[in-house]
Amino acid sequence: PLPPLLLRELGLAAVGPTRDDDGAAPSSPCVTVWAYVDAASGAVLDRGVERTTVSAPVALDFDAASRYLAGDGVPDAPRAKRAAGTLRALRPLLDAWRDRELRTDATARKKRDK
């Protein structure tokens, strides 16, 4: 998760995974500004602004996220179940990223082999 100081600065209040889903969980407005820039010429090819609302991030440490990803020890709370489902949905992307890192980064391979 993001450090608490950064979450506060961004206006995102992290909530625990076992917090009751009573409708009081904070949500935050989110604005994304994006642009596609041609690398050769520097010309802006397209640009835009998107406004959305994001739910509060769920505060998980590495061990809890690992357990949730494995489907082990997920508390019987709606927010925890959603966090575990999100992690499982992201698993193929996380695996692809890990595999790419291991193929292209000698330091990652060395760390894995320890």
Tab-separated table of N, CA and C in Angstrom:
chain	number	residue	atom	x	y	z
A	1	PRO	N	0.825	-1.200	0.000
A	1	PRO	CA	0.000	0.000	0.000
A	1	PRO	C	0.864	1.256	0.000
A	2	LEU	N	0.255	2.351	-0.314
A	2	LEU	CA	0.957	3.626	-0.276
A	2	LEU	C	1.187	4.029	1.177
A	3	PRO	N	2.280	4.748	1.456
A	3	PRO	CA	2.526	5.212	2.827
A	3	PRO	C	1.396	6.112	3.316
A	4	PRO	N	1.054	6.046	4.613
A	4	PRO	CA	-0.049	6.862	5.146
A	4	PRO	C	0.106	8.357	4.862
A	5	LEU	N	1.337	8.869	4.943
A	5	LEU	CA	1.548	10.282	4.673
A	5	LEU	C	1.134	10.636	3.248
A	6	LEU	N	1.516	9.795	2.293
A	6	LEU	CA	1.150	10.045	0.900
A	6	LEU	C	-0.355	9.936	0.713
A	7	LEU	N	-0.989	8.953	1.354
A	7	LEU	CA	-2.442	8.819	1.253
A	7	LEU	C	-3.136	10.076	1.766
A	8	ARG	N	-2.650	10.603	2.911
A	8	ARG	CA	-3.252	11.832	3.449
A	8	ARG	C	-3.066	12.993	2.500
A	9	GLU	N	-1.862	13.117	1.931
A	9	GLU	CA	-1.587	14.222	1.011
A	9	GLU	C	-2.472	14.132	-0.231
A	10	LEU	N	-2.757	12.908	-0.661
A	10	LEU	CA	-3.622	12.715	-1.825
A	10	LEU	C	-5.097	12.804	-1.456
A	11	GLY	N	-5.388	12.882	-0.165
A	11	GLY	CA	-6.779	12.938	0.272
A	11	GLY	C	-7.432	11.575	0.247
A	12	LEU	N	-6.639	10.492	0.248
A	12	LEU	CA	-7.192	9.146	0.223
A	12	LEU	C	-7.054	8.528	1.606
A	13	ALA	N	-8.159	8.284	2.261
A	13	ALA	CA	-8.123	7.683	3.584
A	13	ALA	C	-8.147	6.175	3.432
A	14	ALA	N	-7.094	5.501	3.857
A	14	ALA	CA	-7.051	4.041	3.798
A	14	ALA	C	-7.937	3.470	4.887
A	15	VAL	N	-8.599	2.367	4.585
A	15	VAL	CA	-9.438	1.696	5.571
A	15	VAL	C	-8.930	0.277	5.738
A	16	GLY	N	-9.156	-0.267	6.906
A	16	GLY	CA	-8.739	-1.634	7.170
A	16	GLY	C	-9.624	-2.630	6.441
A	17	PRO	N	-9.108	-3.819	6.157
A	17	PRO	CA	-9.878	-4.793	5.394
A	17	PRO	C	-11.068	-5.370	6.144
A	18	THR	N	-11.098	-5.237	7.476
A	18	THR	CA	-12.220	-5.799	8.228
A	18	THR	C	-13.200	-4.734	8.695
A	19	ARG	N	-13.028	-3.516	8.226
A	19	ARG	CA	-13.964	-2.451	8.593
A	19	ARG	C	-15.346	-2.811	8.076
A	20	ASP	N	-16.355	-2.553	8.895
A	20	ASP	CA	-17.725	-2.832	8.466
A	20	ASP	C	-18.061	-2.025	7.232
A	21	ASP	N	-18.787	-2.627	6.327
A	21	ASP	CA	-19.196	-1.950	5.108
A	21	ASP	C	-20.519	-1.239	5.367
A	22	ASP	N	-20.477	-0.180	6.162
A	22	ASP	CA	-21.693	0.492	6.592
A	22	ASP	C	-22.062	1.678	5.708
A	23	GLY	N	-21.382	1.818	4.574
A	23	GLY	CA	-21.662	2.942	3.686
A	23	GLY	C	-20.896	4.187	4.062
A	24	ALA	N	-20.181	4.168	5.196
A	24	ALA	CA	-19.456	5.350	5.633
A	24	ALA	C	-18.022	5.382	5.120
A	25	ALA	N	-17.617	4.345	4.390
A	25	ALA	CA	-16.250	4.320	3.873
A	25	ALA	C	-16.058	5.486	2.912
A	26	PRO	N	-14.951	6.179	3.070
A	26	PRO	CA	-14.738	7.357	2.226
A	26	PRO	C	-14.457	6.991	0.781
A	27	SER	N	-14.867	7.867	-0.085
A	27	SER	CA	-14.480	7.759	-1.486
A	27	SER	C	-13.831	9.087	-1.842
A	28	SER	N	-13.064	9.074	-2.896
A	28	SER	CA	-12.308	10.259	-3.263
A	28	SER	C	-12.489	10.578	-4.733
A	29	PRO	N	-12.623	11.856	-5.052
A	29	PRO	CA	-12.651	12.215	-6.465
A	29	PRO	C	-11.267	12.000	-7.065
A	30	CYS	N	-11.231	11.625	-8.310
A	30	CYS	CA	-9.968	11.350	-8.980
A	30	CYS	C	-9.997	12.021	-10.354
A	31	VAL	N	-8.935	12.701	-10.683
A	31	VAL	CA	-8.793	13.324	-11.999
A	31	VAL	C	-7.534	12.765	-12.635
A	32	THR	N	-7.676	12.249	-13.847
A	32	THR	CA	-6.541	11.745	-14.597
A	32	THR	C	-6.338	12.640	-15.817
A	33	VAL	N	-5.156	13.192	-15.936
A	33	VAL	CA	-4.799	13.998	-17.109
A	33	VAL	C	-3.808	13.155	-17.897
A	34	TRP	N	-4.087	12.936	-19.185
A	34	TRP	CA	-3.222	12.076	-19.976
A	34	TRP	C	-2.934	12.711	-21.337
A	35	ALA	N	-1.822	12.288	-21.905
A	35	ALA	CA	-1.442	12.767	-23.243
A	35	ALA	C	-0.591	11.710	-23.923
A	36	TYR	N	-0.811	11.520	-25.213
A	36	TYR	CA	0.059	10.692	-26.042
A	36	TYR	C	0.964	11.633	-26.818
A	37	VAL	N	2.262	11.465	-26.639
A	37	VAL	CA	3.236	12.352	-27.267
A	37	VAL	C	4.111	11.518	-28.201
A	38	ASP	N	4.269	11.991	-29.414
A	38	ASP	CA	5.145	11.320	-30.375
A	38	ASP	C	6.588	11.456	-29.893
A	39	ALA	N	7.252	10.318	-29.708
A	39	ALA	CA	8.609	10.327	-29.150
A	39	ALA	C	9.607	11.004	-30.086
A	40	ALA	N	9.378	10.898	-31.387
A	40	ALA	CA	10.332	11.464	-32.347
A	40	ALA	C	10.180	12.977	-32.495
A	41	SER	N	8.930	13.425	-32.636
A	41	SER	CA	8.715	14.844	-32.927
A	41	SER	C	8.323	15.671	-31.708
A	42	GLY	N	7.823	15.002	-30.662
A	42	GLY	CA	7.354	15.731	-29.491
A	42	GLY	C	5.947	16.281	-29.660
A	43	ALA	N	5.313	15.979	-30.787
A	43	ALA	CA	3.959	16.475	-31.035
A	43	ALA	C	2.951	15.720	-30.166
A	44	VAL	N	1.966	16.449	-29.650
A	44	VAL	CA	0.894	15.829	-28.874
A	44	VAL	C	-0.091	15.212	-29.855
A	45	LEU	N	-0.246	13.890	-29.774
A	45	LEU	CA	-1.131	13.169	-30.696
A	45	LEU	C	-2.561	13.119	-30.190
A	46	ASP	N	-2.727	13.041	-28.878
A	46	ASP	CA	-4.057	13.006	-28.277
A	46	ASP	C	-3.903	13.391	-26.815
A	47	ARG	N	-4.973	13.872	-26.196
A	47	ARG	CA	-4.926	14.258	-24.798
A	47	ARG	C	-6.328	14.219	-24.226
A	48	GLY	N	-6.405	14.211	-22.913
A	48	GLY	CA	-7.721	14.189	-22.303
A	48	GLY	C	-7.670	14.315	-20.796
A	49	VAL	N	-8.855	14.490	-20.241
A	49	VAL	CA	-9.041	14.560	-18.797
A	49	VAL	C	-10.201	13.639	-18.474
A	50	GLU	N	-10.005	12.799	-17.461
A	50	GLU	CA	-11.070	11.905	-17.032
A	50	GLU	C	-11.327	12.129	-15.558
A	51	ARG	N	-12.592	12.241	-15.201
A	51	ARG	CA	-12.963	12.420	-13.799
A	51	ARG	C	-13.725	11.185	-13.340
A	52	THR	N	-13.309	10.637	-12.212
A	52	THR	CA	-13.966	9.465	-11.652
A	52	THR	C	-13.976	9.583	-10.134
A	53	THR	N	-14.585	8.616	-9.496
A	53	THR	CA	-14.546	8.504	-8.046
A	53	THR	C	-13.929	7.161	-7.717
A	54	VAL	N	-13.002	7.146	-6.801
A	54	VAL	CA	-12.355	5.904	-6.402
A	54	VAL	C	-12.688	5.608	-4.952
A	55	SER	N	-12.823	4.334	-4.649
A	55	SER	CA	-13.090	3.959	-3.262
A	55	SER	C	-11.808	4.051	-2.465
A	56	ALA	N	-11.953	4.085	-1.178
A	56	ALA	CA	-10.785	4.172	-0.303
A	56	ALA	C	-9.914	2.942	-0.493
A	57	PRO	N	-8.599	3.133	-0.542
A	57	PRO	CA	-7.722	1.972	-0.638
A	57	PRO	C	-7.808	1.132	0.636
A	58	VAL	N	-7.647	-0.155	0.477
A	58	VAL	CA	-7.654	-1.058	1.627
A	58	VAL	C	-6.218	-1.217	2.110
A	59	ALA	N	-5.998	-0.962	3.381
A	59	ALA	CA	-4.660	-1.026	3.957
A	59	ALA	C	-4.293	-2.478	4.239
A	60	LEU	N	-3.396	-3.028	3.416
A	60	LEU	CA	-2.892	-4.386	3.610
A	60	LEU	C	-1.378	-4.329	3.659
A	61	ASP	N	-0.787	-5.069	4.579
A	61	ASP	CA	0.670	-5.194	4.538
A	61	ASP	C	1.024	-6.329	3.569
A	62	PHE	N	2.310	-6.524	3.321
A	62	PHE	CA	2.743	-7.507	2.340
A	62	PHE	C	2.269	-8.907	2.706
A	63	ASP	N	2.383	-9.271	4.005
A	63	ASP	CA	1.981	-10.617	4.428
A	63	ASP	C	0.489	-10.848	4.222
A	64	ALA	N	-0.335	-9.862	4.588
A	64	ALA	CA	-1.780	-10.010	4.407
A	64	ALA	C	-2.129	-10.095	2.925
A	65	ALA	N	-1.518	-9.246	2.105
A	65	ALA	CA	-1.793	-9.282	0.670
A	65	ALA	C	-1.389	-10.630	0.077
A	66	SER	N	-0.270	-11.186	0.534
A	66	SER	CA	0.170	-12.504	0.058
A	66	SER	C	-0.837	-13.590	0.444
A	67	ARG	N	-1.329	-13.523	1.674
A	67	ARG	CA	-2.342	-14.503	2.111
A	67	ARG	C	-3.618	-14.353	1.303
A	68	TYR	N	-4.062	-13.118	1.099
A	68	TYR	CA	-5.284	-12.878	0.331
A	68	TYR	C	-5.118	-13.388	-1.099
A	69	LEU	N	-3.950	-13.147	-1.667
A	69	LEU	CA	-3.678	-13.587	-3.036
A	69	LEU	C	-3.758	-15.106	-3.123
A	70	ALA	N	-3.281	-15.785	-2.089
A	70	ALA	CA	-3.334	-17.250	-2.048
A	70	ALA	C	-4.718	-17.766	-1.645
A	71	GLY	N	-5.590	-16.870	-1.172
A	71	GLY	CA	-6.919	-17.280	-0.734
A	71	GLY	C	-6.940	-17.830	0.681
A	72	ASP	N	-5.877	-17.579	1.439
A	72	ASP	CA	-5.771	-18.096	2.805
A	72	ASP	C	-6.036	-16.991	3.825
A	73	GLY	N	-6.817	-17.312	4.833
A	73	GLY	CA	-6.990	-16.398	5.962
A	73	GLY	C	-7.685	-15.092	5.619
A	74	VAL	N	-8.591	-15.101	4.643
A	74	VAL	CA	-9.331	-13.881	4.313
A	74	VAL	C	-10.468	-13.739	5.318
A	75	PRO	N	-10.503	-12.630	6.079
A	75	PRO	CA	-11.580	-12.446	7.064
A	75	PRO	C	-12.951	-12.427	6.392
A	76	ASP	N	-13.958	-12.775	7.164
A	76	ASP	CA	-15.326	-12.784	6.650
A	76	ASP	C	-15.904	-11.372	6.743
A	77	ALA	N	-15.349	-10.480	5.961
A	77	ALA	CA	-15.809	-9.086	5.910
A	77	ALA	C	-15.888	-8.689	4.433
A	78	PRO	N	-16.922	-7.959	4.047
A	78	PRO	CA	-17.095	-7.619	2.627
A	78	PRO	C	-15.881	-6.926	2.009
A	79	ARG	N	-15.277	-5.980	2.732
A	79	ARG	CA	-14.133	-5.250	2.174
A	79	ARG	C	-12.939	-6.183	1.978
A	80	ALA	N	-12.713	-7.089	2.919
A	80	ALA	CA	-11.615	-8.055	2.804
A	80	ALA	C	-11.854	-8.995	1.629
A	81	LYS	N	-13.086	-9.437	1.464
A	81	LYS	CA	-13.406	-10.330	0.343
A	81	LYS	C	-13.206	-9.627	-1.001
A	82	ARG	N	-13.593	-8.348	-1.074
A	82	ARG	CA	-13.375	-7.594	-2.324
A	82	ARG	C	-11.889	-7.418	-2.598
A	83	ALA	N	-11.110	-7.123	-1.541
A	83	ALA	CA	-9.661	-6.970	-1.718
A	83	ALA	C	-9.056	-8.272	-2.220
A	84	ALA	N	-9.469	-9.404	-1.648
A	84	ALA	CA	-8.947	-10.701	-2.082
A	84	ALA	C	-9.350	-10.978	-3.531
A	85	GLY	N	-10.569	-10.659	-3.899
A	85	GLY	CA	-11.018	-10.855	-5.279
A	85	GLY	C	-10.247	-9.996	-6.261
A	86	THR	N	-9.969	-8.767	-5.870
A	86	THR	CA	-9.187	-7.869	-6.727
A	86	THR	C	-7.784	-8.421	-6.930
A	87	LEU	N	-7.166	-8.876	-5.852
A	87	LEU	CA	-5.819	-9.444	-5.967
A	87	LEU	C	-5.809	-10.683	-6.860
A	88	ARG	N	-6.834	-11.538	-6.721
A	88	ARG	CA	-6.889	-12.739	-7.571
A	88	ARG	C	-7.097	-12.358	-9.039
A	89	ALA	N	-7.889	-11.314	-9.292
A	89	ALA	CA	-8.094	-10.871	-10.670
A	89	ALA	C	-6.804	-10.297	-11.258
A	90	LEU	N	-5.986	-9.672	-10.405
A	90	LEU	CA	-4.721	-9.094	-10.854
A	90	LEU	C	-3.601	-10.115	-10.980
A	91	ARG	N	-3.808	-11.318	-10.463
A	91	ARG	CA	-2.756	-12.335	-10.430
A	91	ARG	C	-2.097	-12.563	-11.798
A	92	PRO	N	-2.864	-12.705	-12.892
A	92	PRO	CA	-2.202	-12.916	-14.182
A	92	PRO	C	-1.273	-11.758	-14.566
A	93	LEU	N	-1.662	-10.523	-14.247
A	93	LEU	CA	-0.807	-9.374	-14.546
A	93	LEU	C	0.441	-9.384	-13.675
A	94	LEU	N	0.270	-9.708	-12.391
A	94	LEU	CA	1.413	-9.776	-11.490
A	94	LEU	C	2.385	-10.876	-11.919
A	95	ASP	N	1.839	-12.023	-12.334
A	95	ASP	CA	2.694	-13.121	-12.793
A	95	ASP	C	3.444	-12.740	-14.067
A	96	ALA	N	2.751	-12.083	-14.996
A	96	ALA	CA	3.402	-11.663	-16.251
A	96	ALA	C	4.514	-10.659	-15.961
A	97	TRP	N	4.262	-9.714	-15.043
A	97	TRP	CA	5.290	-8.738	-14.685
A	97	TRP	C	6.498	-9.442	-14.066
A	98	ARG	N	6.243	-10.369	-13.126
A	98	ARG	CA	7.334	-11.104	-12.485
A	98	ARG	C	8.150	-11.885	-13.523
A	99	ASP	N	7.459	-12.578	-14.429
A	99	ASP	CA	8.157	-13.367	-15.447
A	99	ASP	C	9.013	-12.484	-16.349
A	100	ARG	N	8.485	-11.313	-16.704
A	100	ARG	CA	9.254	-10.387	-17.540
A	100	ARG	C	10.487	-9.886	-16.795
A	101	GLU	N	10.303	-9.537	-15.524
A	101	GLU	CA	11.430	-9.069	-14.722
A	101	GLU	C	12.517	-10.138	-14.621
A	102	LEU	N	12.101	-11.379	-14.435
A	102	LEU	CA	13.077	-12.457	-14.323
A	102	LEU	C	13.806	-12.701	-15.646
A	103	ARG	N	13.128	-12.495	-16.765
A	103	ARG	CA	13.770	-12.667	-18.076
A	103	ARG	C	14.738	-11.537	-18.392
A	104	THR	N	14.416	-10.316	-17.949
A	104	THR	CA	15.171	-9.142	-18.404
A	104	THR	C	16.083	-8.520	-17.354
A	105	ASP	N	15.964	-8.925	-16.099
A	105	ASP	CA	16.714	-8.260	-15.036
A	105	ASP	C	17.550	-9.269	-14.252
A	106	ALA	N	18.859	-9.178	-14.412
A	106	ALA	CA	19.770	-10.100	-13.722
A	106	ALA	C	19.654	-9.968	-12.207
A	107	THR	N	19.428	-8.758	-11.707
A	107	THR	CA	19.293	-8.554	-10.262
A	107	THR	C	18.064	-9.286	-9.732
A	108	ALA	N	16.969	-9.254	-10.471
A	108	ALA	CA	15.750	-9.962	-10.056
A	108	ALA	C	15.998	-11.464	-10.031
A	109	ARG	N	16.718	-11.980	-11.019
A	109	ARG	CA	17.037	-13.412	-11.034
A	109	ARG	C	17.916	-13.791	-9.847
A	110	LYS	N	18.896	-12.941	-9.549
A	110	LYS	CA	19.797	-13.203	-8.435
A	110	LYS	C	19.029	-13.207	-7.109
A	111	LYS	N	18.109	-12.268	-6.964
A	111	LYS	CA	17.305	-12.183	-5.743
A	111	LYS	C	16.415	-13.423	-5.608
A	112	ARG	N	15.824	-13.873	-6.729
A	112	ARG	CA	14.964	-15.067	-6.700
A	112	ARG	C	15.768	-16.304	-6.295
A	113	ASP	N	17.010	-16.392	-6.766
A	113	ASP	CA	17.817	-17.592	-6.536
A	113	ASP	C	18.443	-17.658	-5.147
A	114	LYS	N	18.301	-16.605	-4.346
A	114	LYS	CA	18.866	-16.615	-2.978
A	114	LYS	C	18.170	-17.617	-2.104
